[in-house]
Coordinates of C-alpha atoms and ligand atoms in Angstrom, one line a residue:
M153 CA -20.0 -50.3 -3.7
N154 CA -23.2 -48.8 -3.7
D155 CA -22.2 -47.6 -0.3
V156 CA -19.9 -45.0 -1.0
A157 CA -20.0 -42.1 0.9
I158 CA -20.3 -40.0 -1.1
G159 CA -20.4 -36.3 -0.4
Q160 CA -19.4 -37.2 3.4
G161 CA -16.4 -36.7 5.7
G162 CA -14.5 -33.6 3.9
Y163 CA -15.3 -29.8 2.8
S164 CA -16.0 -28.3 -0.7
V165 CA -13.7 -25.6 -1.3
F166 CA -15.9 -25.0 -4.4
Y167 CA -19.2 -23.9 -2.0
G168 CA -19.6 -20.5 -2.2
T169 CA -17.8 -19.9 -5.3
M170 CA -18.6 -19.8 -9.2
A171 CA -17.4 -23.6 -8.9
D172 CA -21.3 -23.5 -7.0
M173 CA -23.1 -21.3 -9.0
T174 CA -24.7 -21.8 -12.7
Y175 CA -24.1 -19.8 -16.1
P176 CA -27.3 -17.5 -15.6
E177 CA -26.0 -16.7 -11.7
V178 CA -22.1 -16.2 -13.0
K179 CA -23.9 -14.1 -16.1
E180 CA -26.1 -12.1 -13.2
A181 CA -23.2 -11.2 -11.1
A182 CA -21.7 -9.6 -13.7
Q183 CA -24.2 -7.3 -15.0
Q184 CA -24.5 -6.2 -11.8
G185 CA -20.9 -4.9 -11.5
A186 CA -19.8 -8.5 -8.7
V187 CA -15.8 -8.1 -8.2
V188 CA -14.3 -11.3 -8.5
L189 CA -11.9 -13.0 -5.7
W190 CA -9.3 -15.3 -6.1
G191 CA -6.9 -17.9 -3.4
L192 CA -4.3 -18.9 -5.1
G193 CA -2.0 -21.9 -2.9
V194 CA -0.8 -25.2 -3.3
I195 CA -0.5 -28.6 -1.8
E196 CA 2.8 -28.8 0.2
Q197 CA 3.2 -30.8 3.2
H198 CA 2.2 -29.2 5.9
G199 CA 3.7 -31.0 9.0
P200 CA 2.5 -34.8 10.0
H201 CA -1.0 -33.0 11.5
L202 CA -2.0 -30.5 9.3
P203 CA -3.7 -31.6 5.3
L204 CA -1.4 -30.9 2.8
A205 CA -4.3 -28.5 1.1
T206 CA -3.8 -26.0 4.2
D207 CA -2.8 -23.4 2.0
V208 CA -5.7 -23.3 -0.6
Y209 CA -8.2 -24.0 2.9
M210 CA -6.8 -20.9 4.1
P211 CA -8.0 -18.5 1.5
Y212 CA -10.8 -20.0 0.8
A213 CA -11.9 -19.9 3.9
S214 CA -10.3 -16.3 4.3
L215 CA -12.2 -15.1 1.3
R216 CA -15.7 -16.4 2.2
L217 CA -15.2 -13.7 5.0
V218 CA -14.1 -10.8 2.5
S219 CA -16.8 -12.1 0.7
A220 CA -19.7 -11.0 3.5
K221 CA -17.3 -8.5 4.3
L222 CA -17.9 -6.1 1.1
A223 CA -21.6 -7.4 0.7
A224 CA -21.8 -5.5 4.6
Q225 CA -20.0 -2.8 2.7
G226 CA -22.6 -2.8 -0.8
V227 CA -20.1 -4.7 -2.5
R228 CA -21.1 -7.2 -5.3
S229 CA -18.4 -10.1 -5.8
V230 CA -18.0 -13.5 -7.1
T231 CA -15.1 -15.9 -6.1
M232 CA -12.9 -18.5 -8.3
P233 CA -12.2 -22.4 -7.4
P234 CA -9.6 -22.1 -5.5
Y235 CA -6.1 -22.4 -7.2
Y236 CA -4.0 -25.1 -5.6
W237 CA -1.0 -26.2 -8.0
G238 CA 1.1 -23.6 -7.5
I239 CA 5.0 -23.3 -6.9
N240 CA 6.7 -25.2 -3.6
D241 CA 10.5 -24.3 -3.3
V242 CA 10.5 -24.6 0.1
S243 CA 9.6 -27.9 1.3
G244 CA 9.4 -29.3 -2.3
L245 CA 11.2 -32.7 -1.5
F246 CA 8.2 -34.1 1.0
P247 CA 5.9 -36.8 -0.1
G248 CA 2.5 -34.9 -1.6
T249 CA 4.1 -31.5 -1.9
F250 CA 3.3 -31.3 -6.1
E251 CA 4.8 -28.5 -7.9
V252 CA 4.8 -26.8 -11.2
R253 CA 7.3 -24.3 -13.3
P254 CA 6.5 -20.8 -13.1
A255 CA 5.8 -20.2 -16.7
I256 CA 2.6 -22.9 -16.6
M257 CA 1.2 -20.9 -13.7
I258 CA 2.2 -17.6 -15.6
E259 CA -0.2 -19.7 -18.6
I260 CA -2.7 -20.4 -16.8
M261 CA -3.0 -17.5 -14.7
I262 CA -3.2 -15.9 -17.8
D263 CA -5.6 -18.0 -19.2
L264 CA -8.0 -17.6 -16.2
I265 CA -8.3 -14.0 -16.0
K266 CA -8.9 -14.0 -20.0
S267 CA -11.9 -16.2 -19.3
L268 CA -13.9 -13.9 -16.6
K269 CA -13.0 -11.0 -18.9
K270 CA -15.0 -12.8 -22.2
D271 CA -17.8 -13.1 -19.0
N272 CA -17.4 -9.4 -18.7
F273 CA -16.1 -9.2 -15.0
T274 CA -13.5 -6.0 -14.7
Q275 CA -11.6 -6.3 -11.6
L276 CA -10.0 -9.0 -10.1
F277 CA -8.5 -9.3 -6.4
C278 CA -6.0 -12.0 -5.6
V279 CA -4.8 -12.6 -2.8
S280 CA -2.0 -15.9 -1.6
G281 CA -2.6 -19.0 1.4
H282 CA 0.8 -19.7 0.5
G283 CA 4.1 -17.8 1.7
D284 CA 6.6 -19.2 -0.9
A285 CA 8.5 -16.2 -3.0
M286 CA 8.6 -17.5 -6.1
H287 CA 5.2 -18.4 -5.4
N288 CA 3.9 -14.9 -4.9
R289 CA 6.3 -13.6 -7.7
T290 CA 4.8 -16.2 -10.2
I291 CA 1.0 -14.4 -9.1
L292 CA 2.2 -11.4 -9.7
E293 CA 3.4 -11.8 -12.9
G294 CA 0.3 -13.5 -13.3
V295 CA -1.9 -11.2 -11.9
K296 CA 0.0 -7.9 -14.4
R297 CA 0.7 -10.7 -18.0
G298 CA -2.9 -11.4 -17.0
G299 CA -4.3 -8.3 -16.7
A300 CA -3.0 -7.0 -19.4
E301 CA -3.2 -9.4 -22.1
A302 CA -7.3 -9.3 -20.9
G303 CA -7.9 -6.2 -20.5
I304 CA -9.3 -6.4 -17.1
E305 CA -8.2 -4.6 -13.8
A306 CA -6.0 -6.9 -12.0
Y307 CA -4.7 -6.6 -8.2
F308 CA -2.3 -9.1 -6.3
V309 CA -3.6 -8.2 -2.0
G310 CA -1.7 -8.8 0.9
A311 CA -0.5 -7.0 3.9
P312 CA 2.8 -4.9 3.9
S313 CA 5.6 -6.5 5.8
F314 CA 4.7 -9.3 3.4
F315 CA 4.9 -7.3 -0.2
K316 CA 8.4 -6.2 1.7
R317 CA 9.7 -9.0 2.1
L318 CA 8.7 -10.3 -1.5
G319 CA 10.6 -6.8 -2.5
F320 CA 7.4 -5.8 -4.7
A321 CA 7.8 -2.0 -5.2
A322 CA 5.5 -0.4 -2.6
D323 CA 3.7 1.7 -6.2
D324 CA 2.7 -1.1 -8.2
P325 CA -0.3 -0.3 -9.9
N326 CA -1.5 -3.8 -9.8
T327 CA -1.1 -4.5 -5.7
V328 CA -3.1 -3.5 -3.4
A329 CA -1.3 -3.7 0.3
T330 CA -4.0 -3.4 3.1
N331 CA -3.3 -0.6 5.2
G332 CA -2.5 -3.2 8.6
E333 CA -2.0 -6.5 9.2
V334 CA -3.1 -8.1 11.7
E335 CA -0.5 -8.9 14.9
R336 CA 0.6 -12.2 15.2
K337 CA 3.1 -12.9 18.4
S338 CA 4.4 -15.9 19.1
K339 CA 7.7 -17.1 21.3
F340 CA 8.6 -18.9 18.1
A341 CA 9.5 -18.2 14.7
D342 CA 6.0 -19.2 13.5
V343 CA 6.3 -19.4 9.9
H344 CA 5.1 -22.7 8.3
A345 CA 2.3 -25.3 9.9
G346 CA 3.0 -23.8 13.5
Q347 CA 0.9 -21.9 16.0
F348 CA -1.2 -19.7 14.1
E349 CA -2.3 -22.0 10.6
T350 CA -2.9 -24.5 13.0
S351 CA -4.9 -22.6 15.4
S352 CA -7.3 -21.9 12.1
M353 CA -7.2 -24.9 10.1
Q354 CA -8.6 -26.0 13.9
R355 CA -11.0 -23.7 13.9
Y356 CA -12.4 -23.7 10.4
F357 CA -11.8 -27.0 9.0
P358 CA -10.6 -29.8 12.2
G359 CA -12.3 -33.1 10.4
V360 CA -9.5 -32.9 8.8
V361 CA -6.7 -31.3 11.9
R362 CA -5.1 -34.7 13.2
S363 CA -5.6 -33.1 16.7
D364 CA -4.0 -36.6 18.3
V365 CA -0.7 -35.6 17.2
V366 CA -0.6 -31.9 17.7
P367 CA -0.1 -32.1 21.2
G368 CA 3.0 -34.2 21.3
L369 CA 4.5 -31.9 18.4
K370 CA 7.5 -29.8 20.3
A371 CA 8.2 -26.3 18.7
T372 CA 11.0 -25.8 16.9
D373 CA 12.6 -22.7 18.3
L374 CA 14.6 -21.4 15.0
G375 CA 16.1 -17.9 15.2
P376 CA 16.2 -15.6 12.0
A377 CA 20.0 -17.1 10.4
E378 CA 18.0 -20.6 11.1
L379 CA 14.9 -19.6 9.4
A380 CA 16.9 -17.7 6.7
E381 CA 18.4 -21.3 6.0
W382 CA 15.6 -22.9 5.9
R383 CA 14.1 -20.5 3.1
K384 CA 16.9 -21.2 1.1
G385 CA 15.7 -24.3 -0.4
P386 CA 14.6 -27.6 -0.1
Q387 CA 17.6 -29.2 1.3
Q388 CA 18.2 -27.1 3.5
A389 CA 14.2 -27.1 4.2
L390 CA 14.9 -30.7 4.3
K391 CA 17.7 -30.6 7.2
V392 CA 16.7 -27.4 8.9
T393 CA 12.6 -28.9 9.7
P394 CA 13.0 -32.7 8.8
L395 CA 9.1 -33.4 10.0
G396 CA 7.9 -30.3 8.6
Y397 CA 6.7 -27.9 10.4
L398 CA 8.8 -24.6 11.6
G399 CA 7.0 -23.5 14.6
D400 CA 4.0 -24.3 17.3
P401 CA 1.7 -26.3 17.0
A402 CA 1.0 -26.9 19.9
A403 CA 0.3 -23.9 21.2
S404 CA -2.6 -23.9 18.8
D405 CA -6.0 -22.6 19.3
P406 CA -9.0 -21.9 17.1
V407 CA -10.5 -19.3 19.6
L408 CA -6.3 -17.6 17.9
G409 CA -7.3 -19.0 14.4
E410 CA -10.7 -17.0 14.2
S411 CA -9.4 -13.7 15.5
L412 CA -6.6 -13.6 13.1
L413 CA -8.5 -15.0 10.1
V414 CA -11.3 -12.8 10.3
G415 CA -8.9 -9.6 11.6
Q416 CA -7.2 -10.6 8.5
A417 CA -10.4 -10.5 6.3
Q418 CA -11.7 -7.3 7.2
F419 CA -7.9 -6.0 6.1
I420 CA -8.5 -7.4 3.4
A421 CA -12.1 -6.6 2.6
D422 CA -10.9 -3.0 3.2
A423 CA -8.6 -2.5 0.3
I424 CA -10.9 -3.7 -1.5
A425 CA -14.3 -2.0 -1.1
A426 CA -11.8 0.8 -1.3
R427 CA -10.6 0.1 -4.2
A428 CA -14.1 -1.4 -6.3
K429 CA -15.8 0.4 -9.0
K430 CA -19.3 0.8 -7.1
Ligands
ZN503 ZN1 1.0 -23.0 4.8

Protein backbone atom coordinates (compact mmCIF):
# COMPACT_ATOMS: atom_id res chain seq x y z
CA MET A 1 0.00 0.00 0.00
CA ASN A 2 3.02 2.27 -0.31
CA ASP A 3 1.88 3.51 -3.71
CA VAL A 4 -1.38 5.11 -2.54
CA ALA A 5 -1.56 8.39 -4.43
CA ILE A 6 -2.16 10.61 -1.42
CA GLY A 7 -2.42 14.24 -2.37
CA GLN A 8 -3.12 13.54 -6.01
CA GLY A 9 -6.19 13.54 -8.16
CA GLY A 10 -8.33 16.09 -6.39
CA TYR A 11 -8.72 19.60 -5.07
CA SER A 12 -7.98 20.74 -1.55
CA VAL A 13 -10.65 23.09 -0.23
CA PHE A 14 -8.21 23.83 2.61
CA TYR A 15 -5.79 25.48 0.20
CA GLY A 16 -5.64 29.23 0.79
CA THR A 17 -7.75 28.97 3.96
CA MET A 18 -6.92 29.18 7.68
CA ALA A 19 -6.63 25.40 7.70
CA ASP A 20 -3.35 25.63 5.78
CA MET A 21 -2.01 28.48 7.94
CA THR A 22 0.01 28.10 11.14
CA TYR A 23 -1.15 29.56 14.45
CA PRO A 24 1.39 32.43 14.45
CA GLU A 25 0.13 33.37 10.98
CA VAL A 26 -3.46 33.40 12.22
CA LYS A 27 -2.46 35.45 15.27
CA GLU A 28 -0.70 37.98 13.08
CA ALA A 29 -3.67 38.24 10.68
CA ALA A 30 -6.01 39.01 13.60
CA GLN A 31 -3.57 41.64 14.90
CA GLN A 32 -3.57 43.25 11.46
CA GLY A 33 -7.37 43.50 11.59
CA ALA A 34 -8.12 40.87 8.95
CA VAL A 35 -11.79 40.22 8.29
CA VAL A 36 -12.92 36.59 8.25
CA LEU A 37 -14.66 35.04 5.24
CA TRP A 38 -16.73 31.86 5.48
CA GLY A 39 -18.52 29.80 2.83
CA LEU A 40 -21.32 27.51 3.99
CA GLY A 41 -22.42 24.73 1.66
CA VAL A 42 -23.73 21.19 1.73
CA ILE A 43 -22.92 17.73 0.47
CA GLU A 44 -25.84 17.16 -1.85
CA GLN A 45 -26.65 15.38 -5.10
CA HIS A 46 -25.95 17.51 -8.18
CA GLY A 47 -27.22 15.33 -10.99
CA PRO A 48 -25.28 12.56 -12.73
CA HIS A 49 -22.53 14.95 -13.86
CA LEU A 50 -21.44 17.10 -10.87
CA PRO A 51 -19.95 15.96 -7.56
CA LEU A 52 -21.86 16.04 -4.29
CA ALA A 53 -19.60 18.84 -3.00
CA THR A 54 -20.49 21.29 -5.77
CA ASP A 55 -22.09 23.71 -3.28
CA VAL A 56 -18.86 23.61 -1.25
CA TYR A 57 -16.53 24.08 -4.22
CA MET A 58 -18.49 27.06 -5.55
CA PRO A 59 -18.35 29.34 -2.47
CA TYR A 60 -14.74 28.20 -1.95
CA ALA A 61 -13.84 29.40 -5.47
CA SER A 62 -15.88 32.56 -4.99
CA LEU A 63 -14.12 33.43 -1.72
CA ARG A 64 -10.68 32.82 -3.23
CA LEU A 65 -11.59 35.49 -5.79
CA VAL A 66 -13.18 37.73 -3.14
CA SER A 67 -10.09 37.55 -0.94
CA ALA A 68 -7.84 38.65 -3.82
CA LYS A 69 -10.20 41.49 -4.73
CA LEU A 70 -10.31 42.65 -1.10
CA ALA A 71 -6.51 42.62 -0.95
CA ALA A 72 -6.45 44.83 -4.05
CA GLN A 73 -8.65 47.29 -2.11
CA GLY A 74 -6.37 47.18 0.94
CA VAL A 75 -8.63 44.91 3.00
CA ARG A 76 -6.87 41.96 4.57
CA SER A 77 -8.85 38.74 5.00
CA VAL A 78 -8.54 35.17 6.16
CA THR A 79 -10.90 32.41 5.05
CA MET A 80 -12.33 29.77 7.34
CA PRO A 81 -12.25 26.20 6.04
CA PRO A 82 -15.57 25.62 4.24
CA TYR A 83 -18.59 24.47 6.20
CA TYR A 84 -20.24 21.51 4.51
CA TRP A 85 -22.74 19.77 6.81
CA GLY A 86 -25.69 21.89 5.75
CA ILE A 87 -29.45 21.60 5.44
CA ASN A 88 -30.93 19.65 2.53
CA ASP A 89 -34.65 19.87 2.47
CA VAL A 90 -35.40 19.69 -1.27
CA SER A 91 -33.07 17.00 -2.59
CA GLY A 92 -32.67 15.05 0.62
CA LEU A 93 -33.94 11.78 -0.86
CA PHE A 94 -31.09 11.26 -3.34
CA PRO A 95 -28.14 9.03 -2.45
CA GLY A 96 -25.07 10.81 -1.10
CA THR A 97 -27.04 13.74 0.27
CA PHE A 98 -26.24 14.38 3.94
CA GLU A 99 -28.50 16.24 6.28
CA VAL A 100 -28.22 17.80 9.69
CA ARG A 101 -30.96 19.43 11.73
CA PRO A 102 -31.02 23.24 11.68
CA ALA A 103 -30.64 23.43 15.47
CA ILE A 104 -27.42 21.40 15.26
CA MET A 105 -25.96 23.58 12.52
CA ILE A 106 -26.78 26.73 14.50
CA GLU A 107 -25.02 25.36 17.59
CA ILE A 108 -21.91 24.47 15.56
CA MET A 109 -21.89 27.92 13.99
CA ILE A 110 -22.10 29.54 17.44
CA ASP A 111 -19.14 27.51 18.72
CA LEU A 112 -17.02 28.26 15.65
CA ILE A 113 -17.82 31.98 15.80
CA LYS A 114 -16.81 31.98 19.49
CA SER A 115 -13.49 30.46 18.38
CA LEU A 116 -12.95 33.44 16.08
CA LYS A 117 -13.62 35.79 18.98
CA LYS A 118 -11.05 33.93 21.10
CA ASP A 119 -8.54 34.59 18.32
CA ASN A 120 -9.41 38.33 18.43
CA PHE A 121 -11.11 38.59 15.05
CA THR A 122 -13.83 41.22 15.04
CA GLN A 123 -15.73 40.84 11.75
CA LEU A 124 -17.11 37.78 9.96
CA PHE A 125 -18.70 37.72 6.49
CA CYS A 126 -20.56 34.56 5.44
CA VAL A 127 -21.68 33.47 1.98
CA SER A 128 -23.86 30.53 1.03
CA GLY A 129 -23.22 27.92 -1.65
CA HIS A 130 -26.68 26.40 -1.57
CA GLY A 131 -30.11 27.75 -2.55
CA ASP A 132 -32.31 25.73 -0.17
CA ALA A 133 -34.44 28.18 1.85
CA MET A 134 -34.10 26.29 5.13
CA HIS A 135 -30.31 26.14 4.76
CA ASN A 136 -30.09 29.90 4.33
CA ARG A 137 -32.53 30.76 7.11
CA THR A 138 -30.40 28.55 9.32
CA ILE A 139 -27.24 30.43 8.29
CA LEU A 140 -28.85 33.75 9.16
CA GLU A 141 -29.94 32.42 12.56
CA GLY A 142 -26.44 31.04 13.22
CA VAL A 143 -24.89 34.36 12.21
CA LYS A 144 -27.24 36.29 14.51
CA ARG A 145 -26.84 34.06 17.53
CA GLY A 146 -23.14 33.41 17.00
CA GLY A 147 -22.43 37.10 16.56
CA ALA A 148 -24.46 38.07 19.62
CA GLU A 149 -23.13 35.32 21.92
CA ALA A 150 -19.51 35.74 20.86
CA GLY A 151 -19.59 39.54 20.72
CA ILE A 152 -18.38 39.81 17.15
CA GLU A 153 -19.82 41.54 14.08
CA ALA A 154 -21.24 38.75 11.92
CA TYR A 155 -22.93 39.17 8.55
CA PHE A 156 -24.57 37.10 5.83
CA VAL A 157 -23.60 38.54 2.41
CA GLY A 158 -25.80 37.89 -0.61
CA ALA A 159 -27.60 39.28 -3.64
CA PRO A 160 -30.76 41.35 -3.05
CA SER A 161 -33.00 39.01 -5.08
CA PHE A 162 -31.73 36.02 -3.10
CA PHE A 163 -32.48 37.68 0.26
CA LYS A 164 -35.88 38.73 -1.01
CA ARG A 165 -36.80 35.15 -1.97
CA LEU A 166 -35.77 34.02 1.50
CA GLY A 167 -37.95 36.66 3.13
CA PHE A 168 -35.08 38.45 4.92
CA ALA A 169 -35.94 42.00 6.03
CA ALA A 170 -34.20 44.60 3.87
CA ASP A 171 -32.91 46.34 7.01
CA ASP A 172 -31.77 43.20 8.85
CA PRO A 173 -28.63 44.26 10.77
CA ASN A 174 -26.93 40.90 10.12
CA THR A 175 -27.27 40.92 6.34
CA VAL A 176 -25.13 42.75 3.80
CA ALA A 177 -26.82 42.92 0.40
CA THR A 178 -24.59 43.31 -2.63
CA ASN A 179 -25.04 46.43 -4.71
CA GLY A 180 -26.36 44.53 -7.72
CA GLU A 181 -25.86 41.03 -9.08
CA VAL A 182 -24.66 39.17 -12.13
CA GLU A 183 -27.48 38.63 -14.59
CA ARG A 184 -27.94 35.00 -15.47
CA LYS A 185 -29.82 34.48 -18.68
CA SER A 186 -30.89 30.97 -19.57
CA LYS A 187 -33.70 29.74 -21.78
CA PHE A 188 -34.74 27.47 -18.94
CA ALA A 189 -35.24 27.80 -15.20
CA ASP A 190 -31.67 27.06 -14.11
CA VAL A 191 -31.67 26.38 -10.43
CA HIS A 192 -29.70 23.27 -9.58
CA ALA A 193 -26.76 21.63 -11.38
CA GLY A 194 -27.85 23.32 -14.62
CA GLN A 195 -26.01 25.61 -17.03
CA PHE A 196 -24.61 27.98 -14.42
CA GLU A 197 -23.26 25.60 -11.82
CA THR A 198 -21.95 23.23 -14.48
CA SER A 199 -20.17 26.12 -16.24
CA SER A 200 -18.39 27.30 -13.09
CA MET A 201 -17.42 23.78 -12.07
CA GLN A 202 -16.02 23.16 -15.57
CA ARG A 203 -13.96 26.33 -15.28
CA TYR A 204 -12.51 25.88 -11.78
CA PHE A 205 -12.79 22.16 -10.95
CA PRO A 206 -12.86 20.32 -14.30
CA GLY A 207 -11.33 17.17 -12.81
CA VAL A 208 -14.50 16.36 -10.87
CA VAL A 209 -17.01 17.14 -13.65
CA ARG A 210 -18.23 14.09 -15.59
CA SER A 211 -17.72 15.87 -18.89
CA ASP A 212 -18.59 12.75 -20.88
CA VAL A 213 -22.09 12.77 -19.34
CA VAL A 214 -22.84 16.52 -19.72
CA PRO A 215 -23.61 16.69 -23.49
CA GLY A 216 -26.26 13.97 -23.23
CA LEU A 217 -28.31 15.70 -20.52
CA LYS A 218 -31.58 17.15 -21.79
CA ALA A 219 -32.76 20.53 -20.49
CA THR A 220 -35.50 20.09 -17.90
CA ASP A 221 -37.48 23.01 -19.34
CA LEU A 222 -39.66 23.66 -16.29
CA GLY A 223 -42.02 26.58 -15.82
CA PRO A 224 -42.65 28.61 -12.64
CA ALA A 225 -45.42 26.27 -11.42
CA GLU A 226 -43.22 23.17 -11.67
CA LEU A 227 -40.35 25.06 -10.04
CA ALA A 228 -42.60 25.98 -7.12
CA GLU A 229 -43.62 22.31 -6.85
CA TRP A 230 -39.92 21.26 -6.86
CA ARG A 231 -39.16 23.65 -4.01
CA LYS A 232 -41.91 22.15 -1.82
CA GLY A 233 -39.86 19.23 -0.57
CA PRO A 234 -37.94 16.01 -1.20
CA GLN A 235 -40.84 13.89 -2.58
CA GLN A 236 -41.83 16.62 -5.01
CA ALA A 237 -38.23 17.26 -6.11
CA LEU A 238 -37.69 13.56 -6.82
CA LYS A 239 -40.83 13.49 -8.95
CA VAL A 240 -40.22 16.75 -10.87
CA THR A 241 -36.49 16.12 -11.51
CA PRO A 242 -35.81 12.37 -11.31
CA LEU A 243 -32.25 12.87 -12.59
CA GLY A 244 -31.51 15.46 -9.91
CA TYR A 245 -30.67 18.54 -12.01
CA LEU A 246 -32.89 21.48 -12.85
CA GLY A 247 -31.77 23.50 -15.86
CA ASP A 248 -29.64 22.99 -18.94
CA PRO A 249 -26.24 21.49 -18.13
CA ALA A 250 -25.44 20.74 -21.79
CA ALA A 251 -25.45 24.50 -22.51
CA SER A 252 -22.59 24.99 -20.03
CA ASP A 253 -19.40 26.79 -20.98
CA PRO A 254 -16.33 27.41 -18.79
CA VAL A 255 -15.97 30.95 -20.15
CA LEU A 256 -19.47 31.72 -18.91
CA GLY A 257 -18.59 30.01 -15.63
CA GLU A 258 -15.65 32.32 -15.09
CA SER A 259 -17.56 35.49 -15.92
CA LEU A 260 -20.37 34.49 -13.53
CA LEU A 261 -18.10 33.72 -10.61
CA VAL A 262 -15.72 36.66 -11.11
CA GLY A 263 -18.65 39.06 -11.51
CA GLN A 264 -20.33 37.72 -8.38
CA ALA A 265 -17.04 37.89 -6.43
CA GLN A 266 -16.66 41.55 -7.35
CA PHE A 267 -20.09 42.40 -5.95
CA ILE A 268 -19.34 40.46 -2.76
CA ALA A 269 -15.89 42.03 -2.32
CA ASP A 270 -17.26 45.55 -2.84
CA ALA A 271 -20.02 44.95 -0.27
CA ILE A 272 -17.53 43.61 2.30
CA ALA A 273 -14.99 46.36 1.65
CA ALA A 274 -17.68 48.98 2.30
CA ARG A 275 -18.42 47.37 5.69
CA ALA A 276 -14.92 46.37 6.76
CA LYS A 277 -13.24 48.34 9.53
CA LYS A 278 -10.09 49.82 8.15
ZN1 LIG B 1 -25.70 23.61 -6.11
